[in-house]
Amino acid sequence: MKKLAVFASGTGSNFEAIADACADGRLDASVVLMVCDKPGAAVVAKAACRGIPSFVFSPKDYPSKEVFETEIVRLLDEAGVDLVCLAGYMRIVGDVLLKAYEGRIINIHPSLLPAFKGAHAVEQAVAYGVKVYGISIHWVNSDLDGGRIIAQRAFEYDGYDPEEVHRIGQKIEHQLYVETISKLIQ
Ligand code: GAR
């Protein structure tokens, strides 16, 4: 059974989708570690109530990204993690983590990459008046949202409400992330 780590910074709905799919057997894997860089984030309680070990930290408590990523790599190694799934982890992965887990880190992004990279993809797309939105899952490399694409799913939306786009997109994210992880670990 493959071991997953999920990294998140916020609500953690993708973390929940992955953890629940592991728990009910849809994914032949287990989430052995949740990593969060925002101590107050809702995902922290979601991991705790599922009994999933977590590493919750404030980047400002560390002298540099190299130092906190060294600690993260130590924990990933200790837990025997096969695949790192970034799920709303709003931080650029640095060299220490990339070198240690290259080819084993994936990310989910709320746009049809390479369009609308970065933190406010949906808002940017709505501002452009986009009619076809989508979700991408890609390998993580040193380019922001720039690694090779693994899976994408598109949906049509003709309106101007970013919240509604987020709602539609997140339902797709939860399914697509579980399906994609399932294919990767087989
Ligand atoms: C997700 O919609 C994910 O696509 C996005 O953050 C959200 C996290 O939601 N990620 C990015 O924008 C990465 N650039 P969640 O905490 O409910 O899973």
JSON list of C-alpha atoms and ligand atoms in Angstrom, two decimals, residues 8-16 43 46 87-90 107-111 117-121 135-136 144-145 166 169-170 173-174, ligand 1:
[
{"chain": "A", "resi": 8, "resn": "ALA", "atom": "CA", "xyz": [-2.22, 22.18, 2.41]},
{"chain": "A", "resi": 9, "resn": "SER", "atom": "CA", "xyz": [-2.49, 25.77, 3.60]},
{"chain": "A", "resi": 10, "resn": "GLY", "atom": "CA", "xyz": [-6.23, 26.35, 3.95]},
{"chain": "A", "resi": 11, "resn": "THR", "atom": "CA", "xyz": [-9.60, 24.64, 4.04]},
{"chain": "A", "resi": 12, "resn": "GLY", "atom": "CA", "xyz": [-8.31, 21.22, 3.13]},
{"chain": "A", "resi": 13, "resn": "SER", "atom": "CA", "xyz": [-11.25, 19.97, 1.07]},
{"chain": "A", "resi": 14, "resn": "ASN", "atom": "CA", "xyz": [-8.84, 18.17, -1.28]},
{"chain": "A", "resi": 15, "resn": "PHE", "atom": "CA", "xyz": [-7.02, 16.73, 1.72]},
{"chain": "A", "resi": 16, "resn": "GLU", "atom": "CA", "xyz": [-10.40, 15.43, 2.96]},
{"chain": "A", "resi": 43, "resn": "VAL", "atom": "CA", "xyz": [-7.11, 21.51, 7.42]},
{"chain": "A", "resi": 46, "resn": "LYS", "atom": "CA", "xyz": [-9.46, 17.81, 9.62]},
{"chain": "A", "resi": 87, "resn": "ALA", "atom": "CA", "xyz": [-3.45, 20.37, -2.25]},
{"chain": "A", "resi": 88, "resn": "GLY", "atom": "CA", "xyz": [-3.74, 24.11, -1.86]},
{"chain": "A", "resi": 89, "resn": "TYR", "atom": "CA", "xyz": [-0.21, 24.43, -0.41]},
{"chain": "A", "resi": 90, "resn": "MET", "atom": "CA", "xyz": [0.29, 28.09, -1.24]},
{"chain": "A", "resi": 107, "resn": "ASN", "atom": "CA", "xyz": [0.06, 19.60, -7.46]},
{"chain": "A", "resi": 108, "resn": "ILE", "atom": "CA", "xyz": [-3.55, 20.50, -8.24]},
{"chain": "A", "resi": 109, "resn": "HIS", "atom": "CA", "xyz": [-4.26, 23.90, -9.79]},
{"chain": "A", "resi": 110, "resn": "PRO", "atom": "CA", "xyz": [-7.63, 25.56, -10.55]},
{"chain": "A", "resi": 111, "resn": "SER", "atom": "CA", "xyz": [-7.03, 26.44, -14.21]},
{"chain": "A", "resi": 117, "resn": "LYS", "atom": "CA", "xyz": [-0.61, 30.27, -13.12]},
{"chain": "A", "resi": 118, "resn": "GLY", "atom": "CA", "xyz": [-0.19, 31.48, -9.55]},
{"chain": "A", "resi": 119, "resn": "ALA", "atom": "CA", "xyz": [-2.36, 32.21, -6.55]},
{"chain": "A", "resi": 120, "resn": "HIS", "atom": "CA", "xyz": [-5.49, 33.79, -8.04]},
{"chain": "A", "resi": 121, "resn": "ALA", "atom": "CA", "xyz": [-6.14, 31.67, -11.09]},
{"chain": "A", "resi": 135, "resn": "ILE", "atom": "CA", "xyz": [-8.52, 21.90, -13.30]},
{"chain": "A", "resi": 136, "resn": "SER", "atom": "CA", "xyz": [-4.97, 20.67, -13.86]},
{"chain": "A", "resi": 144, "resn": "LEU", "atom": "CA", "xyz": [5.66, 27.94, -10.64]},
{"chain": "A", "resi": 145, "resn": "ASP", "atom": "CA", "xyz": [2.77, 25.71, -11.84]},
{"chain": "A", "resi": 166, "resn": "HIS", "atom": "CA", "xyz": [-14.62, 27.81, -7.26]},
{"chain": "A", "resi": 169, "resn": "GLY", "atom": "CA", "xyz": [-14.20, 23.52, -9.81]},
{"chain": "A", "resi": 170, "resn": "GLN", "atom": "CA", "xyz": [-13.73, 22.06, -6.36]},
{"chain": "A", "resi": 173, "resn": "GLU", "atom": "CA", "xyz": [-10.91, 18.67, -8.14]},
{"chain": "A", "resi": 174, "resn": "HIS", "atom": "CA", "xyz": [-11.96, 16.15, -5.51]},
{"chain": "B", "resi": 1, "resn": "GAR", "atom": "C1", "xyz": [-7.80, 24.32, -4.52]},
{"chain": "B", "resi": 1, "resn": "GAR", "atom": "O1", "xyz": [-8.85, 24.85, -5.29]},
{"chain": "B", "resi": 1, "resn": "GAR", "atom": "C2", "xyz": [-6.53, 24.25, -5.34]},
{"chain": "B", "resi": 1, "resn": "GAR", "atom": "O2", "xyz": [-6.77, 24.02, -6.70]},
{"chain": "B", "resi": 1, "resn": "GAR", "atom": "C3", "xyz": [-5.93, 25.60, -5.10]},
{"chain": "B", "resi": 1, "resn": "GAR", "atom": "O3", "xyz": [-6.18, 25.86, -3.75]},
{"chain": "B", "resi": 1, "resn": "GAR", "atom": "C4", "xyz": [-7.44, 25.30, -3.40]},
{"chain": "B", "resi": 1, "resn": "GAR", "atom": "C5", "xyz": [-7.32, 24.60, -2.06]},
{"chain": "B", "resi": 1, "resn": "GAR", "atom": "O4", "xyz": [-8.57, 24.18, -1.62]},
{"chain": "B", "resi": 1, "resn": "GAR", "atom": "N1", "xyz": [-4.54, 25.61, -5.40]},
{"chain": "B", "resi": 1, "resn": "GAR", "atom": "C6", "xyz": [-3.90, 26.61, -5.99]},
{"chain": "B", "resi": 1, "resn": "GAR", "atom": "O5", "xyz": [-4.45, 27.66, -6.30]},
{"chain": "B", "resi": 1, "resn": "GAR", "atom": "C7", "xyz": [-2.43, 26.36, -6.27]},
{"chain": "B", "resi": 1, "resn": "GAR", "atom": "N2", "xyz": [-1.87, 27.38, -7.07]},
{"chain": "B", "resi": 1, "resn": "GAR", "atom": "P1", "xyz": [-8.74, 23.17, -0.42]},
{"chain": "B", "resi": 1, "resn": "GAR", "atom": "O6", "xyz": [-7.88, 23.69, 0.73]},
{"chain": "B", "resi": 1, "resn": "GAR", "atom": "O7", "xyz": [-10.19, 23.19, -0.09]},
{"chain": "B", "resi": 1, "resn": "GAR", "atom": "O8", "xyz": [-8.27, 21.82, -0.90]}
]
